[in-house]
Coordinates of C-alpha atoms and ligand atoms in Angstrom, one line a residue:
M4 CA -105.1 93.7 88.7
K5 CA -108.6 92.1 88.9
Q6 CA -110.5 91.2 92.1
T7 CA -111.4 87.8 90.7
D8 CA -107.7 86.9 90.2
I9 CA -106.9 88.1 93.8
D10 CA -109.8 86.0 95.1
T11 CA -108.6 82.9 93.3
L12 CA -105.1 83.3 94.8
R13 CA -106.4 84.0 98.3
A14 CA -108.5 80.8 98.2
K15 CA -105.5 78.6 97.8
S16 CA -104.3 76.7 100.8
I17 CA -100.6 77.3 101.7
S18 CA -98.5 74.2 102.5
P19 CA -96.3 74.3 105.6
Q20 CA -93.1 76.1 104.8
Q21 CA -89.5 75.0 105.5
H22 CA -86.0 76.6 105.6
L23 CA -84.2 76.9 102.3
I24 CA -80.7 75.6 102.8
E25 CA -78.2 74.6 100.1
G26 CA -80.9 74.7 97.5
K27 CA -83.3 72.4 99.4
F28 CA -86.3 72.9 101.6
V29 CA -85.6 71.3 105.0
P30 CA -87.5 71.3 108.3
A31 CA -86.2 72.6 111.6
S32 CA -83.5 70.3 113.0
D33 CA -85.9 69.4 115.9
G34 CA -89.0 69.4 113.7
A35 CA -90.6 72.4 115.4
T36 CA -93.0 74.6 113.5
M37 CA -94.8 77.9 114.3
D38 CA -98.2 79.0 113.1
I39 CA -98.6 81.9 110.8
I40 CA -101.7 83.9 111.7
S41 CA -103.5 86.0 109.1
P42 CA -104.0 89.5 110.2
I43 CA -107.0 89.7 107.8
D44 CA -109.2 87.4 110.0
G45 CA -107.0 86.0 112.7
T46 CA -107.1 82.5 111.3
V47 CA -104.1 80.1 111.0
L48 CA -102.8 80.3 107.5
T49 CA -100.1 77.7 107.6
S50 CA -96.9 77.1 109.5
V51 CA -93.2 77.7 109.0
A52 CA -90.1 76.0 110.4
R53 CA -89.3 77.3 113.9
G54 CA -85.6 77.4 113.4
T55 CA -82.9 76.5 115.9
A56 CA -79.4 78.0 116.3
Q57 CA -78.2 74.7 114.7
D58 CA -80.4 75.5 111.6
M59 CA -79.0 79.0 111.3
N60 CA -75.4 77.7 111.6
A61 CA -76.1 75.1 108.9
A62 CA -77.3 77.8 106.6
I63 CA -74.3 80.0 107.4
A64 CA -72.0 77.0 106.7
S65 CA -73.7 76.5 103.4
A66 CA -73.3 80.1 102.5
R67 CA -69.6 80.1 103.5
V68 CA -68.8 77.1 101.3
G69 CA -70.9 78.6 98.6
F70 CA -68.8 81.7 98.8
D71 CA -65.4 80.2 99.3
D72 CA -65.6 77.8 96.3
G73 CA -66.5 80.7 94.0
R74 CA -69.6 79.1 92.6
W75 CA -71.2 82.6 92.4
A76 CA -68.4 85.1 93.3
N77 CA -66.1 83.8 90.5
Q78 CA -68.7 83.7 87.8
P79 CA -68.1 86.4 85.1
P80 CA -70.0 89.6 85.9
A81 CA -72.1 89.1 82.8
A82 CA -73.2 85.6 84.0
R83 CA -74.2 87.0 87.4
K84 CA -76.1 89.8 85.7
K85 CA -78.0 87.3 83.6
V86 CA -79.1 85.3 86.6
L87 CA -80.2 88.4 88.5
M88 CA -82.0 89.8 85.5
K89 CA -83.9 86.5 85.1
W90 CA -84.8 86.6 88.7
A91 CA -86.3 90.1 88.3
E92 CA -88.3 88.8 85.4
L93 CA -89.6 85.9 87.4
I94 CA -90.6 88.1 90.2
E95 CA -92.6 90.3 87.8
K96 CA -94.1 87.2 86.2
H97 CA -95.3 86.0 89.6
A98 CA -96.1 89.5 90.9
L99 CA -99.7 89.0 91.9
E100 CA -99.0 85.6 93.4
L101 CA -96.2 87.1 95.5
A102 CA -98.2 90.1 96.5
V103 CA -101.3 88.2 97.6
L104 CA -99.1 85.7 99.5
G105 CA -97.4 88.6 101.3
V106 CA -100.6 90.3 102.1
R107 CA -102.1 87.1 103.6
D108 CA -99.4 87.1 106.3
N109 CA -98.6 90.8 106.6
G110 CA -101.9 92.7 106.0
T111 CA -100.7 95.5 103.6
E112 CA -103.5 96.7 101.3
I113 CA -103.0 95.0 98.0
G114 CA -103.0 98.2 95.9
M115 CA -99.9 99.3 97.7
A116 CA -98.4 95.8 98.1
I117 CA -98.4 95.0 94.4
K118 CA -96.3 98.1 93.7
A119 CA -94.2 98.2 96.8
E120 CA -93.5 94.5 97.1
P121 CA -92.9 92.5 93.9
G122 CA -92.9 95.6 91.7
S123 CA -90.3 97.3 93.7
A124 CA -88.3 94.2 94.5
A125 CA -88.0 93.3 90.8
G126 CA -86.9 96.9 90.0
T127 CA -84.3 96.8 92.7
I128 CA -82.8 93.4 91.7
R129 CA -82.6 94.7 88.1
Y130 CA -81.0 98.0 89.2
Y131 CA -78.1 96.1 90.9
A132 CA -77.9 93.5 88.1
E133 CA -77.3 96.4 85.7
A134 CA -74.9 98.1 88.0
L135 CA -72.7 95.1 88.8
D136 CA -70.3 95.5 85.9
K137 CA -70.2 99.3 86.0
V138 CA -68.4 99.7 89.2
N139 CA -64.6 100.0 88.8
G140 CA -61.7 99.9 91.1
E141 CA -59.1 102.7 91.2
I142 CA -55.5 103.4 90.4
A143 CA -54.3 105.7 93.1
P144 CA -52.1 108.7 92.2
T145 CA -48.9 107.5 94.0
Q146 CA -45.2 107.9 93.3
S147 CA -44.1 107.0 89.8
D148 CA -42.2 103.8 90.7
V149 CA -45.3 102.3 92.3
L150 CA -48.6 101.1 90.9
A151 CA -51.3 101.2 93.6
L152 CA -54.6 99.4 92.8
V153 CA -57.6 99.8 95.0
S154 CA -60.2 97.1 94.2
K155 CA -63.6 96.2 95.7
E156 CA -64.0 92.7 96.9
P157 CA -67.1 90.9 98.1
V158 CA -67.2 90.6 101.9
G159 CA -68.2 86.9 101.9
V160 CA -71.2 85.9 103.9
V161 CA -73.9 88.5 104.5
G162 CA -76.6 88.0 107.1
A163 CA -79.9 89.9 106.4
I164 CA -82.6 90.3 109.0
I165 CA -85.8 91.6 107.5
P166 CA -88.9 93.2 109.1
W167 CA -92.5 92.4 108.3
N168 CA -93.9 95.6 106.9
F169 CA -92.4 95.3 103.3
P170 CA -90.6 92.0 103.3
L171 CA -89.9 91.8 99.5
M172 CA -89.0 95.4 99.0
I173 CA -86.7 95.6 102.0
G174 CA -85.4 92.1 101.3
A175 CA -84.5 93.2 97.8
W176 CA -82.7 96.3 99.1
K177 CA -80.3 93.9 100.9
L178 CA -80.3 91.0 98.4
G179 CA -79.8 93.0 95.2
P180 CA -76.5 94.7 96.1
A181 CA -75.2 91.8 98.3
L182 CA -75.6 89.2 95.5
A183 CA -74.6 91.6 92.7
C184 CA -71.2 92.0 94.5
G185 CA -70.7 88.2 94.6
N186 CA -71.6 87.5 98.2
S187 CA -73.6 84.7 99.6
V188 CA -76.5 85.6 101.8
V189 CA -78.4 84.1 104.7
L190 CA -81.8 85.7 105.1
K191 CA -84.0 85.7 108.2
P192 CA -87.5 86.9 107.5
A193 CA -89.7 88.3 110.3
E194 CA -91.8 85.9 112.3
T195 CA -95.0 87.3 110.9
A196 CA -94.0 87.8 107.3
S197 CA -92.0 84.9 105.9
L198 CA -94.1 83.5 103.1
S199 CA -93.5 85.8 100.2
L200 CA -89.8 86.0 100.9
I201 CA -89.5 82.2 100.9
R202 CA -91.2 82.1 97.5
M203 CA -89.0 84.9 96.1
A204 CA -85.9 83.0 97.2
E205 CA -87.3 79.9 95.4
L206 CA -87.6 82.0 92.3
A207 CA -83.9 82.9 92.6
L208 CA -83.0 79.2 92.3
E209 CA -85.3 78.9 89.3
A210 CA -83.4 81.9 87.8
G211 CA -80.1 80.0 88.2
L212 CA -78.7 81.3 91.4
P213 CA -76.4 78.4 92.6
A214 CA -77.6 76.4 95.7
G215 CA -76.2 77.8 99.0
V216 CA -75.7 81.3 97.7
L217 CA -79.1 82.3 99.1
N218 CA -80.3 80.5 102.2
V219 CA -83.5 81.3 104.2
V220 CA -84.0 80.4 107.8
T221 CA -87.3 81.1 109.5
G222 CA -88.1 81.3 113.2
Q223 CA -87.8 83.6 116.1
G224 CA -85.5 86.6 116.1
A225 CA -84.4 85.9 119.6
V226 CA -83.2 82.4 118.5
V227 CA -82.2 82.3 114.8
G228 CA -81.5 86.0 114.6
E229 CA -79.3 85.8 117.7
A230 CA -77.4 82.8 116.2
M231 CA -76.8 84.9 113.1
G232 CA -75.6 87.9 115.1
L233 CA -73.2 85.8 117.1
S234 CA -71.9 83.7 114.3
M235 CA -68.1 83.9 113.7
D236 CA -68.8 83.2 110.0
V237 CA -71.1 86.1 109.0
D238 CA -69.0 89.0 107.7
V239 CA -71.6 91.7 107.4
L240 CA -75.0 92.0 109.1
V241 CA -77.7 94.1 107.5
F242 CA -80.9 94.9 109.3
T243 CA -84.1 96.8 109.2
G244 CA -86.2 96.8 112.3
S245 CA -86.6 98.2 115.8
G246 CA -84.0 100.1 117.8
P247 CA -83.8 97.6 120.7
T248 CA -83.0 94.8 118.2
G249 CA -80.5 97.0 116.4
R250 CA -78.7 97.5 119.7
R251 CA -78.6 93.8 120.3
L252 CA -77.1 93.2 116.9
L253 CA -74.2 95.6 117.7
E254 CA -73.7 93.7 121.0
Y255 CA -73.7 90.4 119.1
S256 CA -71.0 91.7 116.8
A257 CA -68.9 92.9 119.7
R258 CA -69.2 89.6 121.4
S259 CA -68.3 87.6 118.3
N260 CA -66.2 88.5 115.2
L261 CA -66.8 92.3 115.0
K262 CA -68.8 91.8 111.9
R263 CA -69.9 95.1 110.3
V264 CA -73.5 95.9 111.3
Y265 CA -75.7 98.2 109.2
L266 CA -78.9 99.3 110.9
E267 CA -82.1 100.9 109.6
L268 CA -84.2 101.6 112.6
G269 CA -87.2 103.7 111.7
G270 CA -88.1 107.2 112.8
K271 CA -90.4 109.8 114.0
S272 CA -90.4 111.9 110.9
P273 CA -91.6 115.5 110.9
N274 CA -94.0 116.6 108.2
I275 CA -93.8 120.4 108.4
V276 CA -96.6 122.6 106.8
F277 CA -96.0 126.3 106.6
A278 CA -98.8 128.8 106.0
D279 CA -97.2 129.8 102.7
A280 CA -97.7 126.2 101.3
T281 CA -99.1 126.6 97.7
N282 CA -101.8 124.0 97.9
L283 CA -103.1 123.0 101.3
D284 CA -105.6 120.4 99.8
E285 CA -102.8 118.5 98.1
A286 CA -100.6 118.8 101.2
A287 CA -103.4 117.4 103.3
A288 CA -104.0 114.5 101.0
V289 CA -100.3 113.6 100.7
S290 CA -99.8 114.0 104.4
A291 CA -102.6 111.6 105.2
A292 CA -101.3 109.0 102.8
G293 CA -97.8 109.6 104.2
I294 CA -98.9 108.4 107.7
F295 CA -101.9 106.1 107.0
R296 CA -100.8 103.8 104.1
N297 CA -99.9 100.3 105.2
S298 CA -101.6 101.3 108.5
G299 CA -98.6 103.5 109.3
Q300 CA -96.3 100.5 109.3
V301 CA -93.7 102.4 107.2
C302 CA -90.3 103.3 108.5
I303 CA -90.4 106.8 106.8
A304 CA -94.0 107.5 107.8
G305 CA -94.6 111.2 108.4
S306 CA -95.9 110.6 112.0
R307 CA -95.4 114.1 113.4
L308 CA -97.4 116.7 111.6
L309 CA -96.1 120.2 112.5
V310 CA -98.5 122.9 111.4
Q311 CA -97.9 126.7 111.5
E312 CA -100.4 128.2 113.9
D313 CA -102.2 130.5 111.4
I314 CA -103.4 127.5 109.4
H315 CA -103.6 124.9 112.1
D316 CA -107.3 124.5 112.5
E317 CA -108.0 124.7 108.7
F318 CA -105.3 122.3 107.8
V319 CA -106.1 119.7 110.5
A320 CA -109.7 119.8 109.5
K321 CA -108.7 118.9 106.0
V322 CA -106.5 116.0 107.1
V323 CA -109.2 114.7 109.5
A324 CA -111.8 114.7 106.7
I325 CA -109.4 112.7 104.4
A326 CA -108.7 110.2 107.3
Q327 CA -112.4 109.8 107.9
G328 CA -113.0 109.1 104.2
M329 CA -110.3 106.4 104.0
R330 CA -111.7 102.9 103.6
V331 CA -110.1 100.5 106.0
G332 CA -110.7 96.8 105.8
D333 CA -109.8 93.5 104.1
P334 CA -106.5 94.2 102.4
L335 CA -107.3 91.9 99.6
D336 CA -110.4 93.9 98.7
L337 CA -109.5 96.4 96.0
N338 CA -112.1 98.8 97.3
N339 CA -110.1 99.3 100.5
Q340 CA -107.4 101.9 100.8
I341 CA -105.9 100.7 104.0
G342 CA -105.5 97.1 105.2
A343 CA -104.8 95.4 108.5
V344 CA -102.3 96.0 111.3
N345 CA -99.8 93.2 111.1
S346 CA -100.5 91.4 114.4
L347 CA -102.5 91.6 117.6
P348 CA -99.5 92.7 119.8
Q349 CA -98.8 95.5 117.3
L350 CA -102.5 96.6 117.4
E351 CA -102.5 96.6 121.2
Q352 CA -99.3 98.6 121.2
N353 CA -100.8 101.2 118.9
L354 CA -103.9 101.5 121.1
G355 CA -101.6 101.9 124.1
F356 CA -99.8 104.8 122.5
V357 CA -103.2 106.5 121.9
K358 CA -104.1 106.1 125.6
T359 CA -100.8 107.6 126.7
A360 CA -101.2 110.4 124.2
I361 CA -104.6 111.3 125.8
A362 CA -103.2 111.0 129.3
E363 CA -100.4 113.5 128.3
G364 CA -102.9 116.1 127.1
G365 CA -103.5 115.1 123.5
E366 CA -107.0 115.4 122.0
I367 CA -108.4 112.8 119.6
A368 CA -109.5 114.5 116.4
T369 CA -110.5 111.2 114.8
G370 CA -110.1 107.5 115.2
G371 CA -108.3 106.0 118.2
Q372 CA -110.0 102.6 118.2
Q373 CA -109.9 99.1 116.8
I374 CA -112.5 98.6 114.1
H375 CA -114.0 95.6 112.3
T376 CA -113.6 93.4 115.4
Q377 CA -116.2 91.0 114.0
S378 CA -113.8 90.0 111.2
G379 CA -111.4 88.5 113.7
G380 CA -108.6 90.5 112.1
Y381 CA -106.6 93.4 113.3
Y382 CA -107.8 96.8 112.0
M383 CA -107.4 100.3 113.4
A384 CA -109.1 103.5 112.4
P385 CA -106.8 106.2 111.0
T386 CA -106.1 108.2 114.1
I387 CA -105.2 111.9 114.6
V388 CA -104.2 113.3 117.9
T389 CA -103.9 117.1 118.3
Q390 CA -102.3 119.3 121.0
V391 CA -99.3 116.9 121.1
R392 CA -96.5 118.6 123.1
P393 CA -93.0 118.2 121.4
D394 CA -91.8 116.2 124.4
A395 CA -94.9 114.0 124.7
T396 CA -94.5 110.2 124.2
L397 CA -96.4 110.4 120.9
A398 CA -93.9 113.0 119.6
Q399 CA -90.9 111.0 120.7
K400 CA -91.5 107.2 120.3
E401 CA -92.2 105.4 117.1
V402 CA -95.7 103.9 117.1
F403 CA -95.5 102.1 113.8
G404 CA -99.2 102.3 113.4
P405 CA -101.9 104.6 111.9
V406 CA -101.5 107.4 114.5
L407 CA -100.6 110.9 113.6
G408 CA -99.6 113.4 116.2
V409 CA -100.2 117.1 115.5
T410 CA -98.1 119.9 117.0
T411 CA -98.2 123.7 116.2
F412 CA -95.3 126.0 115.6
K413 CA -95.0 129.8 115.3
D414 CA -92.2 130.4 112.9
E415 CA -89.4 128.7 111.0
A416 CA -87.0 128.7 114.0
E417 CA -89.5 126.9 116.2
A418 CA -90.4 124.4 113.4
I419 CA -86.7 123.5 113.1
K420 CA -86.3 123.2 116.9
I421 CA -89.3 120.9 117.3
A422 CA -88.5 118.8 114.1
N423 CA -85.0 118.1 115.4
A424 CA -86.0 117.4 119.0
T425 CA -86.1 113.5 118.8
D426 CA -83.5 110.8 118.9
F427 CA -84.5 109.8 115.3
G428 CA -83.5 111.3 111.9
L429 CA -84.8 109.2 109.1
S430 CA -87.2 111.3 106.9
G431 CA -89.2 114.4 106.9
A432 CA -90.9 117.0 104.7
V433 CA -91.5 120.7 104.3
W434 CA -94.4 122.3 102.6
T435 CA -93.7 125.9 101.5
S436 CA -93.9 128.1 98.4
G437 CA -90.7 129.8 99.5
L438 CA -87.6 128.6 97.6
S439 CA -85.2 130.0 100.1
R440 CA -87.1 128.7 103.0
A441 CA -87.2 125.2 101.4
H442 CA -83.4 125.2 101.0
R443 CA -82.9 126.6 104.6
M444 CA -85.1 123.8 105.9
I445 CA -83.3 121.1 103.8
K446 CA -80.1 122.2 105.5
A447 CA -81.6 122.6 109.0
I448 CA -83.5 119.3 109.4
R449 CA -81.4 116.5 110.7
T450 CA -82.6 113.5 108.6
G451 CA -81.3 111.2 105.9
V452 CA -84.1 112.1 103.6
I453 CA -86.2 115.3 103.3
H454 CA -89.1 115.9 100.9
V455 CA -90.2 119.2 99.7
N456 CA -93.8 119.8 98.8
T457 CA -94.4 116.0 98.7
Y458 CA -94.0 113.1 101.0
G459 CA -92.5 109.6 100.5
G460 CA -91.4 109.8 96.9
A461 CA -88.2 107.8 96.1
D462 CA -86.7 105.3 93.7
N463 CA -83.7 103.0 93.4
T464 CA -81.3 105.8 92.4
V465 CA -81.4 107.6 95.7
P466 CA -80.1 106.3 99.1
L467 CA -82.4 105.7 102.1
G468 CA -80.8 105.8 105.5
G469 CA -81.0 107.8 108.7
V470 CA -78.9 109.7 111.1
G471 CA -79.0 109.6 114.9
Q472 CA -80.9 106.6 116.3
S473 CA -82.5 105.9 112.9
G474 CA -79.4 103.9 112.1
N475 CA -76.4 103.9 109.9
G476 CA -75.6 102.9 106.4
H477 CA -77.9 103.3 103.4
D478 CA -80.1 101.0 101.3
K479 CA -80.6 101.7 97.6
S480 CA -78.5 103.6 95.0
L481 CA -74.9 102.8 94.1
H482 CA -73.9 103.9 97.7
A483 CA -75.4 100.7 99.1
L484 CA -72.8 98.6 97.3
D485 CA -70.2 99.9 99.7
K486 CA -71.8 97.8 102.5
Y487 CA -71.2 94.6 100.6
T488 CA -67.6 95.1 99.5
N489 CA -64.2 95.4 101.2
L490 CA -61.5 97.7 99.8
K491 CA -58.3 96.0 98.9
T492 CA -55.1 97.9 98.3
A493 CA -52.4 96.3 96.1
W494 CA -49.1 98.3 96.3
I495 CA -46.9 97.2 93.5
K496 CA -43.2 98.2 93.2
L497 CA -42.4 98.8 89.6
Ligands
ADP5 P1 -90.5 94.9 115.1 O1 -90.8 95.5 116.4 O2 -90.8 95.8 114.0 O3 -91.1 93.5 114.9 P2 -88.0 93.8 115.4 O4 -86.7 94.5 115.5 O5 -88.4 93.0 116.6 O6 -89.0 94.8 115.0 O7 -88.0 92.8 114.2 C1 -87.3 93.0 113.0 C2 -86.5 91.7 112.7 O8 -85.6 91.5 113.7 C3 -87.4 90.5 112.6 O9 -86.9 89.6 111.6 C4 -87.1 89.8 113.9 O10 -87.3 88.4 113.9 C5 -85.7 90.1 114.2 N1 -85.3 90.0 115.6 C6 -86.0 90.2 116.7 N2 -85.3 90.0 117.8 C7 -84.0 89.7 117.4 C8 -82.8 89.3 118.1 N3 -82.7 89.3 119.4 N4 -81.7 89.0 117.3 C9 -81.8 89.1 116.0 N5 -82.9 89.4 115.3 C10 -84.0 89.7 116.0

């Protein structure tokens, strides 16, 4: 990846974007558009269609017909695999273009975006393409005069609502398994991060995905997202985003057709460092990356640092030094390690959390303020707040910004108690040289994912999902396929 190539791509103007419905780009039914603001410098990048409920319903109708007539679902598995493999190849071929486009509206540092966005999305699409003809039904062990077949059928129309922090990666977590199983999909990108997803969907058409099997509708969540949630023709709704929106989606389902709703709602993940950790320097570096990359806008971010009291001051000093050395700025400059906060409201929310943390007794060890204001963009210094009480707002609410709260603990029992004392349960980590302690902690921490002596590692083979108010259902791995299939029992009298 060369700076000159990035600079060439960023200099390109972006034409106004439209919905993708039935294989064609179309404007909003009332012609409305909304501006896309670049978090890099606060300028207007382009516009996207501001969708109406009518637009969403047209996209769902297209997906419904596209499913019912079997143009995708009834293709032989090998043919579907070929299309998805080709799509993955095109995503890789256009990786830098997709990554730069995505950074221009969402602000993630390009070094991370190139891997986490097109790189990861291509890998995920390929993983499910490879899997689609390796998942079999069952013959149940019933009485001898009966043959009982249990097969997995596509659900039909999948609605996918995507957040702005990693649109391609998270989009692919939904699209890969949904399309591999033969479903049609309507995708709703986040208001502030639509551009790269629209382009990735266009590449799916180029790869041979039939028109109508993947539709994209842009616009406001409260309008087009609500129409998707309330539709009688969406069979499964998959979502990554905030808790309040997740709750609304469950309500929409209850008020409409009881569609299955799978939610991934973020967390307040504990990163627990014991005094017996083998390498405190490494732990500090990984812990800093685990909260500050993508400006903390990561659902599994290790946002609560729990440090054993004997090493508290020494360890916090190390993390502070690393945070202060991180280069924050223009996300398309390869010299920067951390990019922009996605939007002004998000930045203001982050600063509000810092204020509250101080009011509740927290002490700023570093950061706490907006930086590079002259750029017009939205940048925040990596921030560390110490003396955070386990019941403080900063220890309980998801900030979704570069703000780390530090709390001390005496022993294992107290670490477990504090770690589990939130409504969330997505991710976490434990740093220790004790094998038995590591296993005790794995069992005791109530999260969907737990790391040992690292933070944030993962790949397509392992599920990601939470417990408690971090959501239900899992993305990634073969387990994700269950969300996109129905079980059908055939009881055959012999
Ligand atoms: P965040 O606070 O991270 O932006 P949101 O939950 O608001 O999280 O957004 C995640 C996704 O949910 C976005 O695509 C957004 O447009 C969508 N969304 C927001 N409100 C609604 C809603 N009322 N119904 C459906 N989708 C919504």
